[in-house]
Coordinates of C-alpha atoms and ligand atoms in Angstrom, one line a residue:
Chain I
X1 CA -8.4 -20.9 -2.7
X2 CA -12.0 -19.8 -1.6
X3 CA -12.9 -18.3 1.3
X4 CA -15.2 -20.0 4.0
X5 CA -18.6 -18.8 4.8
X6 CA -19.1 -15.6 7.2
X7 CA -21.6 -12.9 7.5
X8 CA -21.3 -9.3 5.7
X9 CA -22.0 -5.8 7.4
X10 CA -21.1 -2.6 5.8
X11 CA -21.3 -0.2 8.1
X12 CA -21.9 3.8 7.5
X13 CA -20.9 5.0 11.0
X14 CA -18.2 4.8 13.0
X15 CA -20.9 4.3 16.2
X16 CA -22.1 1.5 14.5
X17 CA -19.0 -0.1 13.6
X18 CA -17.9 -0.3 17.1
X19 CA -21.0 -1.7 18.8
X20 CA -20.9 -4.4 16.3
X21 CA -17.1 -4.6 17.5
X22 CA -18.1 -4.9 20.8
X23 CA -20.9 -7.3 20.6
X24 CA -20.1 -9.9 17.9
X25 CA -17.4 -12.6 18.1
X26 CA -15.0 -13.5 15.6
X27 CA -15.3 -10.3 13.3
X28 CA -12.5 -9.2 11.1
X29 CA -12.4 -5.2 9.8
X30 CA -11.8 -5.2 6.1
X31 CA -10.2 -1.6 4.7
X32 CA -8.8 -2.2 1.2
X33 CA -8.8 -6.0 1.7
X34 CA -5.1 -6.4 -0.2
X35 CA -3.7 -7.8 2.7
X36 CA -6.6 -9.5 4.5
X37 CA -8.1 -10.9 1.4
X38 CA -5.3 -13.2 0.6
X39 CA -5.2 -14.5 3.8
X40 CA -9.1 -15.6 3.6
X41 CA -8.3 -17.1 0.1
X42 CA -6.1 -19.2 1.1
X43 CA -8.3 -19.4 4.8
X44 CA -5.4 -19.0 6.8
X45 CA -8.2 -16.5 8.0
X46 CA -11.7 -17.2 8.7
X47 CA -13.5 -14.6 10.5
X48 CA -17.5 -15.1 11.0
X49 CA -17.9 -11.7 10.6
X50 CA -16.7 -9.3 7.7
X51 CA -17.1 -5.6 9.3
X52 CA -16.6 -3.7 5.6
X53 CA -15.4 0.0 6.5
X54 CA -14.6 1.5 3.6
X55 CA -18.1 3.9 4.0
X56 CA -17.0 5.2 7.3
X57 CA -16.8 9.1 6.4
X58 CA -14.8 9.8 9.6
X59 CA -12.0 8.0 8.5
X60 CA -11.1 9.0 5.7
X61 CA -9.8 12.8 5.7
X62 CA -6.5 14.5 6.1
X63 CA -7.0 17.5 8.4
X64 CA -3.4 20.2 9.8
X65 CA -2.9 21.9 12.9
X66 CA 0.1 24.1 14.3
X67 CA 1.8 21.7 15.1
X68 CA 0.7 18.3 13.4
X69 CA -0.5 16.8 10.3
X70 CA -3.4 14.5 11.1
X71 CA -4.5 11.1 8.5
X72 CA -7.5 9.3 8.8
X73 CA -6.8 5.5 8.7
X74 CA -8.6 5.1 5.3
X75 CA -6.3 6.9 3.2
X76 CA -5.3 5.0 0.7
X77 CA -1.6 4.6 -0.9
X78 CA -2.5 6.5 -4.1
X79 CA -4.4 9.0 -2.4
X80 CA -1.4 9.8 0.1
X81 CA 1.0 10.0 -2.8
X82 CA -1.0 12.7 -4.4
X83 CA -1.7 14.3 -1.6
X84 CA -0.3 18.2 -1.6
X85 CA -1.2 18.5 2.5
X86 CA 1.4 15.0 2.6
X87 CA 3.7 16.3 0.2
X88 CA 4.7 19.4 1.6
X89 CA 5.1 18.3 5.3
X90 CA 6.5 14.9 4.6
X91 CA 7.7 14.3 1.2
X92 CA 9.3 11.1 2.6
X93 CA 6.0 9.4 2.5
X94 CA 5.6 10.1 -0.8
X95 CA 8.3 9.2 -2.2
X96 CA 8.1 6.0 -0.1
X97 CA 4.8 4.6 -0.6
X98 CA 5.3 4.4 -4.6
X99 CA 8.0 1.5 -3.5
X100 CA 4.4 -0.4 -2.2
X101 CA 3.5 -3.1 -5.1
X102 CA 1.9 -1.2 -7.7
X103 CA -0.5 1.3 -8.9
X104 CA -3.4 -1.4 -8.3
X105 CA -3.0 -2.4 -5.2
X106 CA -2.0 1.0 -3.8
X107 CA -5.0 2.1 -5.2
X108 CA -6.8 -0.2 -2.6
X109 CA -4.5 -0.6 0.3
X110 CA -5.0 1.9 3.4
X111 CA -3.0 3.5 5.8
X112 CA -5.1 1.9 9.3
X113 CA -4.3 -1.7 7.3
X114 CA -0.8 -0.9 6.5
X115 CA 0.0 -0.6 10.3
X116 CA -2.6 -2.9 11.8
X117 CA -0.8 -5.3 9.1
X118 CA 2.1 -4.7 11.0
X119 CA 4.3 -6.7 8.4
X120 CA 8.5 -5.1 9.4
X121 CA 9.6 -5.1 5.6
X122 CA 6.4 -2.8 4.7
X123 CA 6.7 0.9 4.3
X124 CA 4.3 2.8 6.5
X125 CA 5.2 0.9 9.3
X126 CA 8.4 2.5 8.8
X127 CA 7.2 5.7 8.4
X128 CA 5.4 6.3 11.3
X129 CA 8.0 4.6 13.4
X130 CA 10.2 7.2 11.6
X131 CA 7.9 9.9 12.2
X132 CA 7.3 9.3 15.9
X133 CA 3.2 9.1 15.1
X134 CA 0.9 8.8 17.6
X135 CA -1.9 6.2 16.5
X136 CA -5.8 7.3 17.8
X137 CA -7.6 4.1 18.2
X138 CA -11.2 3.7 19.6
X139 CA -13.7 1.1 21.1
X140 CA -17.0 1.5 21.9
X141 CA -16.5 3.2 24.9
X142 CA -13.2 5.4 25.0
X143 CA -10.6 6.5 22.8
X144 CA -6.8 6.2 23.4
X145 CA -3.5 7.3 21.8
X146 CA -0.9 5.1 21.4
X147 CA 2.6 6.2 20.8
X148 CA 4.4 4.4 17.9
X149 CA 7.2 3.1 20.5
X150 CA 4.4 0.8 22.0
X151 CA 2.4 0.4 18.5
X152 CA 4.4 -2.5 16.9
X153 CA 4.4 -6.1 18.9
X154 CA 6.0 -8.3 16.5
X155 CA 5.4 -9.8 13.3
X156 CA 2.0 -8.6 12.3
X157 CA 1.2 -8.1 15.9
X158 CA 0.0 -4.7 16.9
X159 CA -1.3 -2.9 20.4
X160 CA -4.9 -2.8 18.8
X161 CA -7.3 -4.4 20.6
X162 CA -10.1 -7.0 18.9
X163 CA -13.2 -4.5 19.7
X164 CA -10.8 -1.2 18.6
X165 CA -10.9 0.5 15.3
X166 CA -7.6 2.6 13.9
X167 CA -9.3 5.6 13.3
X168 CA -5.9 8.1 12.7
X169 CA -2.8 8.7 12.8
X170 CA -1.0 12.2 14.0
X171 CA 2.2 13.2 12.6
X172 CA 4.0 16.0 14.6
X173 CA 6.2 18.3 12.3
X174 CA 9.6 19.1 12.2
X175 CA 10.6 22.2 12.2
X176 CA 13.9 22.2 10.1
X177 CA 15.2 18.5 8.5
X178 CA 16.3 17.0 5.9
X179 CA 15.1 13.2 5.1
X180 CA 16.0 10.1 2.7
X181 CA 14.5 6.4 2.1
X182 CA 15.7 3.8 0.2
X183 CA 15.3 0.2 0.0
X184 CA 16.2 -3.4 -1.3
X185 CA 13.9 -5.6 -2.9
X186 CA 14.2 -8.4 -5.3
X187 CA 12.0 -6.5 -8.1
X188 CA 10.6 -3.3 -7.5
X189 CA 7.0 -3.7 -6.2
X190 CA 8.2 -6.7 -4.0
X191 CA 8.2 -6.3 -0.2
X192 CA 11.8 -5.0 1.1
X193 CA 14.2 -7.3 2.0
X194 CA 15.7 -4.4 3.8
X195 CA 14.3 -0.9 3.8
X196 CA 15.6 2.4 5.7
X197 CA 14.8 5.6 6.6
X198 CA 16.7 8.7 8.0
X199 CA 15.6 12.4 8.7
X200 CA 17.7 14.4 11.0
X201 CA 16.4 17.9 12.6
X202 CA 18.3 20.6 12.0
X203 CA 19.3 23.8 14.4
X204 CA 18.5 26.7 12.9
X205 CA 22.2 27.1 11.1
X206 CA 20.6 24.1 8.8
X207 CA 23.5 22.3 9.3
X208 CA 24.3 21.1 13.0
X209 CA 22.1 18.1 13.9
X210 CA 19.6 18.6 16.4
X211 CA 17.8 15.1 16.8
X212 CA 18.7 12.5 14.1
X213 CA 16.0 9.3 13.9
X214 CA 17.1 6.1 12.0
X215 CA 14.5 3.3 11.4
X216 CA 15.5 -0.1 9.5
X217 CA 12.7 -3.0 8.8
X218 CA 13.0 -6.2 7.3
X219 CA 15.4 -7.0 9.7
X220 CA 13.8 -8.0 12.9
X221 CA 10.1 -8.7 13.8
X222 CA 9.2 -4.9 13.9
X223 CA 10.8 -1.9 12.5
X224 CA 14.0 -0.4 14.6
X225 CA 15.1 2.5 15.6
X226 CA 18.8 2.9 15.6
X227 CA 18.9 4.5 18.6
X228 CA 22.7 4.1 19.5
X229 CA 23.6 5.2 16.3
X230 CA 21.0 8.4 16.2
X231 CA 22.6 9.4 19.8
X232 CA 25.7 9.7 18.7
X233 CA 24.4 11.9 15.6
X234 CA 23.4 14.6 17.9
X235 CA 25.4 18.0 17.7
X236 CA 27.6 16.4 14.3
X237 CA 27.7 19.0 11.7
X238 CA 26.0 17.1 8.9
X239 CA 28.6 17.9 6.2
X240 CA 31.0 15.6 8.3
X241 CA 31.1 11.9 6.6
X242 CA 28.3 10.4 9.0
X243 CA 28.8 7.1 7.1
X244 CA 31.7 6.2 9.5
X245 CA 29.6 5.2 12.7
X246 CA 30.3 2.4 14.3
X247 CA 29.3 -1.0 12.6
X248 CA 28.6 -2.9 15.5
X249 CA 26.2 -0.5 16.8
X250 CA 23.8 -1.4 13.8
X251 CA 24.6 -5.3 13.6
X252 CA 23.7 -5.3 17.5
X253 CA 20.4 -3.4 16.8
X254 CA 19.3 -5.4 14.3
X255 CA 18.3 -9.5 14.4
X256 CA 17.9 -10.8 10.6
X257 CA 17.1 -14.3 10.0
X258 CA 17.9 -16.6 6.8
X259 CA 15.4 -17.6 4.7
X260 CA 14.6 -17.4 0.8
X261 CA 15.2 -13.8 0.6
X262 CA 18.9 -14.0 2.0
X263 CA 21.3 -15.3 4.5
X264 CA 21.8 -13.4 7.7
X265 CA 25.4 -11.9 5.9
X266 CA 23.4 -10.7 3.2
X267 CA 20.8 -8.4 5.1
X268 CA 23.4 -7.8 7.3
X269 CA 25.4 -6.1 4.4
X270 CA 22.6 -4.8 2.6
X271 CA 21.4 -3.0 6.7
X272 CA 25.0 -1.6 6.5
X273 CA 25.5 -0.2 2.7
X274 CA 21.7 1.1 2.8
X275 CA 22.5 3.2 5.7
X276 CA 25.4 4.1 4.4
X277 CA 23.3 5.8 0.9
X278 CA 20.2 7.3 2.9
X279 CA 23.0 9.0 4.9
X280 CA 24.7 10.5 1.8
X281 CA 21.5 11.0 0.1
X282 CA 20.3 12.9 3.4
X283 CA 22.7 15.4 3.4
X284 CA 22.6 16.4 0.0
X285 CA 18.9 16.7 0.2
X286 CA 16.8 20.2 0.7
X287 CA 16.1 21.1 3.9
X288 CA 12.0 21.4 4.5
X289 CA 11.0 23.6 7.1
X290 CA 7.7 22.7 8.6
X291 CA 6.9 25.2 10.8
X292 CA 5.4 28.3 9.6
Chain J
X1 CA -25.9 -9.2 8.6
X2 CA -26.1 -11.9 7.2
X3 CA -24.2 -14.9 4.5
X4 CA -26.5 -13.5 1.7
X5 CA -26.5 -9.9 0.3
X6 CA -28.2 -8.0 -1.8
X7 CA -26.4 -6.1 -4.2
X8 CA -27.1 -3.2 -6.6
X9 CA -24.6 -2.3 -9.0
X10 CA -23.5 -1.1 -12.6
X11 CA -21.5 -3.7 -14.5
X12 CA -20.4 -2.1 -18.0
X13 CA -23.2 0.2 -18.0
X14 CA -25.9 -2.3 -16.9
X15 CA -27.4 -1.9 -13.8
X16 CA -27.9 -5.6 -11.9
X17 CA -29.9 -5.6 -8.9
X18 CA -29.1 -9.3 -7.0
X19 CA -28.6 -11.4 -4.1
X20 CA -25.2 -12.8 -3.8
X21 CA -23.3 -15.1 -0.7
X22 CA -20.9 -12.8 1.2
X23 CA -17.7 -15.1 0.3
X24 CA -18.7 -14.4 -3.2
X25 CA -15.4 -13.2 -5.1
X26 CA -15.5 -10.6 -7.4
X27 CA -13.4 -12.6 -9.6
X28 CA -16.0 -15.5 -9.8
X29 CA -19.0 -13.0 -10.0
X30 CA -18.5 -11.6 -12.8
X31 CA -16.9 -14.8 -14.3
X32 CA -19.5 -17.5 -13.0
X33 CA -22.8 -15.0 -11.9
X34 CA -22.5 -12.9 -15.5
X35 CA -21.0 -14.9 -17.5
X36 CA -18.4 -11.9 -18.1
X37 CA -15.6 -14.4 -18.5
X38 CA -12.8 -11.9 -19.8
X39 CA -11.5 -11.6 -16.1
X40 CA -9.3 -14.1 -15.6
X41 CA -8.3 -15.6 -12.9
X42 CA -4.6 -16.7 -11.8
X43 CA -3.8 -16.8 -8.7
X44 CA -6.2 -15.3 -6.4
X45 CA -4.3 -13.5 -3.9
X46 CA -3.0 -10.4 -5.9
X47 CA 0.0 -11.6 -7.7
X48 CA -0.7 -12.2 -11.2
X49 CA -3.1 -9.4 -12.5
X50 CA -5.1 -11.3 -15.0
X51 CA -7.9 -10.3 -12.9
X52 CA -7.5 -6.5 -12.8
X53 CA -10.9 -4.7 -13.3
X54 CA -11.8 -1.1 -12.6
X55 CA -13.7 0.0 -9.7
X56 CA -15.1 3.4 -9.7
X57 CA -12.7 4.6 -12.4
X58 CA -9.7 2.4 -10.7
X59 CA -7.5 -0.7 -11.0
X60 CA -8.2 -3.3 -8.6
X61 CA -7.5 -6.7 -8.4
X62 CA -11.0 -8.6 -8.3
X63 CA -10.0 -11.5 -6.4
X64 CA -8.9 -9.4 -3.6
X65 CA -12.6 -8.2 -3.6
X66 CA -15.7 -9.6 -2.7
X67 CA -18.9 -9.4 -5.1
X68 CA -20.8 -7.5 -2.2
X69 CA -18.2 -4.8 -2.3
X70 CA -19.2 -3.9 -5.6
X71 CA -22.6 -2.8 -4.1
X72 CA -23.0 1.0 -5.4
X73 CA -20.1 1.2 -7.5
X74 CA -19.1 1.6 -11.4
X75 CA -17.2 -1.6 -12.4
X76 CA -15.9 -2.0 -15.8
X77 CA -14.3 -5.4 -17.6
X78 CA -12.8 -5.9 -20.4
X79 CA -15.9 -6.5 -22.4
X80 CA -16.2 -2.8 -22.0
X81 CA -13.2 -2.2 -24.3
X82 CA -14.8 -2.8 -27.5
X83 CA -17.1 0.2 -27.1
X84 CA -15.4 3.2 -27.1
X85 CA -12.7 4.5 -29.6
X86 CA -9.9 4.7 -27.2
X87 CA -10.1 1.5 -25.6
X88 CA -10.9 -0.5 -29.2
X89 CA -7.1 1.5 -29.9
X90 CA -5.5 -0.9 -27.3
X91 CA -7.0 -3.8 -28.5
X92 CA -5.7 -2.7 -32.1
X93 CA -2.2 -2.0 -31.0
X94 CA -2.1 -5.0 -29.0
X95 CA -3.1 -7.0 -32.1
X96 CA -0.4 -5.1 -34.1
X97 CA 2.0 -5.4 -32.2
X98 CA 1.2 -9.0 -31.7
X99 CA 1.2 -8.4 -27.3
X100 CA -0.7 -11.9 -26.7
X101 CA 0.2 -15.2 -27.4
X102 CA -2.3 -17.3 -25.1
X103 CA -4.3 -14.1 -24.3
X104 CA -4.5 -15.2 -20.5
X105 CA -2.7 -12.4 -18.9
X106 CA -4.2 -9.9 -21.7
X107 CA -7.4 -8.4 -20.0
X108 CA -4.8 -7.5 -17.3
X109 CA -2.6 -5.5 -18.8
X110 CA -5.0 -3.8 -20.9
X111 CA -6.5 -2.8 -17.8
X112 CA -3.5 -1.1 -16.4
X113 CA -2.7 0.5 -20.2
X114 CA -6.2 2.2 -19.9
X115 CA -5.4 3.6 -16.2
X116 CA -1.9 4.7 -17.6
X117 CA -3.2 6.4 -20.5
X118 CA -5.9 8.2 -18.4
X119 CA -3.8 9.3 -16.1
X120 CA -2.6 13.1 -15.6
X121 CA 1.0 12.3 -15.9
X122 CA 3.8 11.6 -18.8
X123 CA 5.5 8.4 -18.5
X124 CA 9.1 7.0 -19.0
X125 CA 9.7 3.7 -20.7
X126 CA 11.1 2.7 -17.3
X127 CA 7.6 4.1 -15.5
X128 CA 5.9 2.2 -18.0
X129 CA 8.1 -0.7 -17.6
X130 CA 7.2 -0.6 -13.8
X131 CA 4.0 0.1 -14.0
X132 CA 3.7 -3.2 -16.2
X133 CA 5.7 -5.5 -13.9
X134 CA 2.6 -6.0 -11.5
X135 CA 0.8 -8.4 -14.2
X136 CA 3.0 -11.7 -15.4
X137 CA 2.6 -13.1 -18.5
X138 CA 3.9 -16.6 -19.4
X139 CA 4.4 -16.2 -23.0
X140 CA 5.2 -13.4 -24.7
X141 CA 8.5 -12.1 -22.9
X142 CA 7.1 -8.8 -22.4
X143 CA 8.5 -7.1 -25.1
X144 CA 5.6 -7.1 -27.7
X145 CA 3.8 -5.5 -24.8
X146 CA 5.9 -2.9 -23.7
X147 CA 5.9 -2.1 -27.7
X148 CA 2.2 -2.1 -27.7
X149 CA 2.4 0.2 -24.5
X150 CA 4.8 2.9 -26.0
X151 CA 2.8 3.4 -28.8
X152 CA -0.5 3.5 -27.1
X153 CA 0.7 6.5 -24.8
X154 CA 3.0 8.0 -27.3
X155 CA 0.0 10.5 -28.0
X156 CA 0.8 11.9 -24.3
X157 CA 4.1 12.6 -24.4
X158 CA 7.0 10.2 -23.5
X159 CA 9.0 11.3 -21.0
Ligands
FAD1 C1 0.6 -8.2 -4.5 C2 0.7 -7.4 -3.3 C3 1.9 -6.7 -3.1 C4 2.0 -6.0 -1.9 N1 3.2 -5.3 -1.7 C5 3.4 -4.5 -0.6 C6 4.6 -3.8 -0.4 O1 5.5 -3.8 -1.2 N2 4.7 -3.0 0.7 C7 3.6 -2.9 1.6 O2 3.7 -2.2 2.6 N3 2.5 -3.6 1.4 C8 2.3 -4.4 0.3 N4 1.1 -5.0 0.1 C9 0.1 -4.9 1.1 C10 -0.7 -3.6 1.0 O3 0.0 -2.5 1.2 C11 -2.0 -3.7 1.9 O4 -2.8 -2.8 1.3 C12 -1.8 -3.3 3.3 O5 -0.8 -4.1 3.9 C13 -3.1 -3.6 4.1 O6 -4.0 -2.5 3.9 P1 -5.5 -2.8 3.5 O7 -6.2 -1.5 3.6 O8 -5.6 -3.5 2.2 O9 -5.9 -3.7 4.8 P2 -6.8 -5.0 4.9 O10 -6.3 -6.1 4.1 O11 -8.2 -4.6 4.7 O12 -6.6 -5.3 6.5 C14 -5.3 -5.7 7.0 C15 -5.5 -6.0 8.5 O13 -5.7 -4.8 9.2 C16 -7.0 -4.8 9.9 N5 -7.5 -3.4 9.7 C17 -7.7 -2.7 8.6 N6 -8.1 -1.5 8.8 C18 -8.2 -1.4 10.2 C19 -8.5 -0.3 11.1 N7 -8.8 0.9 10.6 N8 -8.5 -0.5 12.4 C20 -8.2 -1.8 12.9 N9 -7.8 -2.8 12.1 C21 -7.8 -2.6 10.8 C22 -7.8 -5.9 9.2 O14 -8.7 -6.5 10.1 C23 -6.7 -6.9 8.8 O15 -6.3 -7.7 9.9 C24 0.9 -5.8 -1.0 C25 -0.3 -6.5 -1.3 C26 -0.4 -7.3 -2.4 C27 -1.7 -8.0 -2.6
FES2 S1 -6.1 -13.8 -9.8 FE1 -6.2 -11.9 -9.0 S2 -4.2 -11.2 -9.1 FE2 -4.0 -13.2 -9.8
FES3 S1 -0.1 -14.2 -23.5 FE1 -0.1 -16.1 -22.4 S2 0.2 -15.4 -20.3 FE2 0.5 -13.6 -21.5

């Protein structure tokens, strides 16, 4: 329940960080640690190099544009939950993030760890999936943007490359929608056994659908997007009962697998009834409008 | 870079200026380095709580730290509580309220009372409930606690 031996470097630049990236072997990033940490206790991890970088100014801010809200990948959980910038362009993240743990650990846990954690039962996963982000990742020598689509590999396996840093993540707004998340966990602060998200666009009438986007995790190795389901969404008025789409279209989306958290029946039920309440919840939600 | 760092930082008020190995918990720092044994340890990956310090004014869990993380920063324990008034009141109400049996889990949750109570917010029993359910405690059944808890913040406000 110790960790092995392995070399220390704090770094104060982003520059820095990423030669050492580049030129060292075996070195893990450590943001808020609450994920990593664990994993070095128990030394399922055992990196040679701890690259510590929490002092790296350039990633932690929340900057807005015309058409995006933009997050460096420090943030951390309690941070984004307060945030007013966060609040008033996506109150779904808010309102999803206090579902992570507890005050303690969200006071430490990041955003850029979060997603490079790439675990499909935790929240921001989920919510960038949900919010179509774009993830700005650098190495040494270029930068590149990678869609969420191609973000998420499988269980805690991600597009980042070993010598790239997670140094943002852009969330485009929405002009007119209305958004719920709810989830499933044994006790609250647990990690979901199922979670799901819904926000659909709205025309300008506020009430026919322009674009709905569904995302489920917990329930495969990454978070899905219900994409049949979301189609079929498109041009419905929302004050139709949108809780009668087709079952099968979720169950053949969706791959759970049994293990101590529930059979394959149970998540398969608890998919279906949480869709069910994020859709009712949805529509009877106020509409944000994004766009100034 | 290197296996041994040298770290400054304020422990409780004291400043300690020292050379520490890199896998070096925090936990086991202050616990084995200081002799500042009121951090308990449980289960070392982020579970339990009985570890829960404050760093720079927050909770964290100090086995999910390392000692060279500290470097620069404000840590309190729980040895601070006995200094100041409002911290000696949650050790009072715990003791009224008879909120320990073993004591193990008890530096925890007195940690995550102080970050409650000096937080901007008002509280619901079920918000404090909640907050509470990241520590485990093995004896007491909770309820002395929550007890404690409710009349610790009372002075806020309950929602
Ligand atoms: C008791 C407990 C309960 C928890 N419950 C939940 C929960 O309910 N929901 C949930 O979502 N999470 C939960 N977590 C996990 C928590 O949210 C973590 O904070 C998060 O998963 C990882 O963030 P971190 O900043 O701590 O990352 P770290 O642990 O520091 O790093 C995680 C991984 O990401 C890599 N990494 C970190 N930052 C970057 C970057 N900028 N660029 C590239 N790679 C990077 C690291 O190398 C490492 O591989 C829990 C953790 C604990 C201890
Ligand atoms: S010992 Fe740190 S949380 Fe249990
Ligand atoms: S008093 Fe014994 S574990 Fe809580």
């Amino acid at each position: 329940m110790k960790p092995s031996d392995f070399k220390y470097f704090r770094a104060n630049s982003l520059d820095h960080a990423l030669d050492i990236l580049n030129s060292e072997e075996n070195v893990k990033i450590i943001a808020g640690g609450q994920s990593l940490v664990p994993l070095m206790n128990f030394r399922l991890g055992q990196p040679d190099l701890l690259l510590d970088i929490n002092d790296i100014k350039d990633l932690n801010f929340e900057s807005e544009s015309s058409s995006s809200l933009e997050i460096g990948s420090l943030l951390t959980h309690t941070n984004a939950i307060n945030s007013n910038l966060i609040k008033l362009f996506f109150p779904i993240i808010s309102y999803a993030l206090k579902y992570v743990a507890h005050q303690t650990i969200r006071n430490q846990g990041t955003l850029g760890g979060s997603i490079v954690n790439a675990d499909p039962s935790s929240e921001w996963p989920l919510l960038i999936s949900l919010l179509n982000a774009k993830i700005n990742v650098r190495n040494k020598f270029k930068e590149r943007e990678i869609l969420v689509n191609d973000f998420f590999e499988s269980h805690f396996v991600t597009n980042v490359e070993d010598d790239e840093i997670v140094t943002s993540v852009t969330l485009p707004k929405i002009n007119k929608y209305c958004w719920a998340f709810e989830e499933h966990s044994s006790r609250k602060g647990d990690f979901a056994i199922v979670e799901t998200g819904v926000i659909l666009e709205l025309e300008d009438n506020c009430e026919t659908i322009k674009n709905a986007r569904i995302a489920i995790g917990g329930v495969d190795e990454k978070i899905i997007r219900l994409e049949k389901i979301e189609k079929k969404f498109t041009g419905k008025n929302i004050y139709e009962d949108l809780s009668i789409y087709k079952k099968l279209d979720l169950f053949e989306a969706i791959n759970p697998v049994n293990d101590n958290h529930g059979s394959i029946d149970y998540k398969n039920y608890l998919s279906d009834s949480l869709l069910k309440k994020v859709l009712k919840k949805c529509v009877k939600a106020r509409v944000i409008s994004n766009v100034k | 870079m290197s296996n041994e760092i040298q770290l400054k930082t304020t422990i409780n008020g004291i400043e300690y200026d020292l050379t520490v190995p890199a896998r070096l918990l925090a936990s086991d720092f202050l616990r084995d380095n200081l002799n500042l044994t009121g951090t308990h340890v449980g289960c070392e990956h982020g579970i339990c709580g009985s570890c829960t310090i404050k760093i720079d004014g927050l909770t964290a869990r100090s086995c999910l730290k390392f000692a060279v993380q500290l470097d620069g920063k404000k840590v309190e324990t729980v040895e601070s509580f006995k200094e100041k008034p409002e911290t000696r009141n949650i050790l009072e109400k715990f003791k009224a309220h008879h909120s320990l049996q073993c004591g193990f889990c008890t530096p925890g949750f007195l940690m995550i009372i102080d970050e409650l109570l000096k937080s901007k917010i008002k509280f619901s029993e079920n918000e404090i409930r909640e907050a509470l359910s990241g520590n485990l405690c093995r004896c007491t059944g909770y309820e002395n606690i929550i007890k404690a808890a409710k009349e610790i913040l009372a002075h806020k406000g309950i929602k």
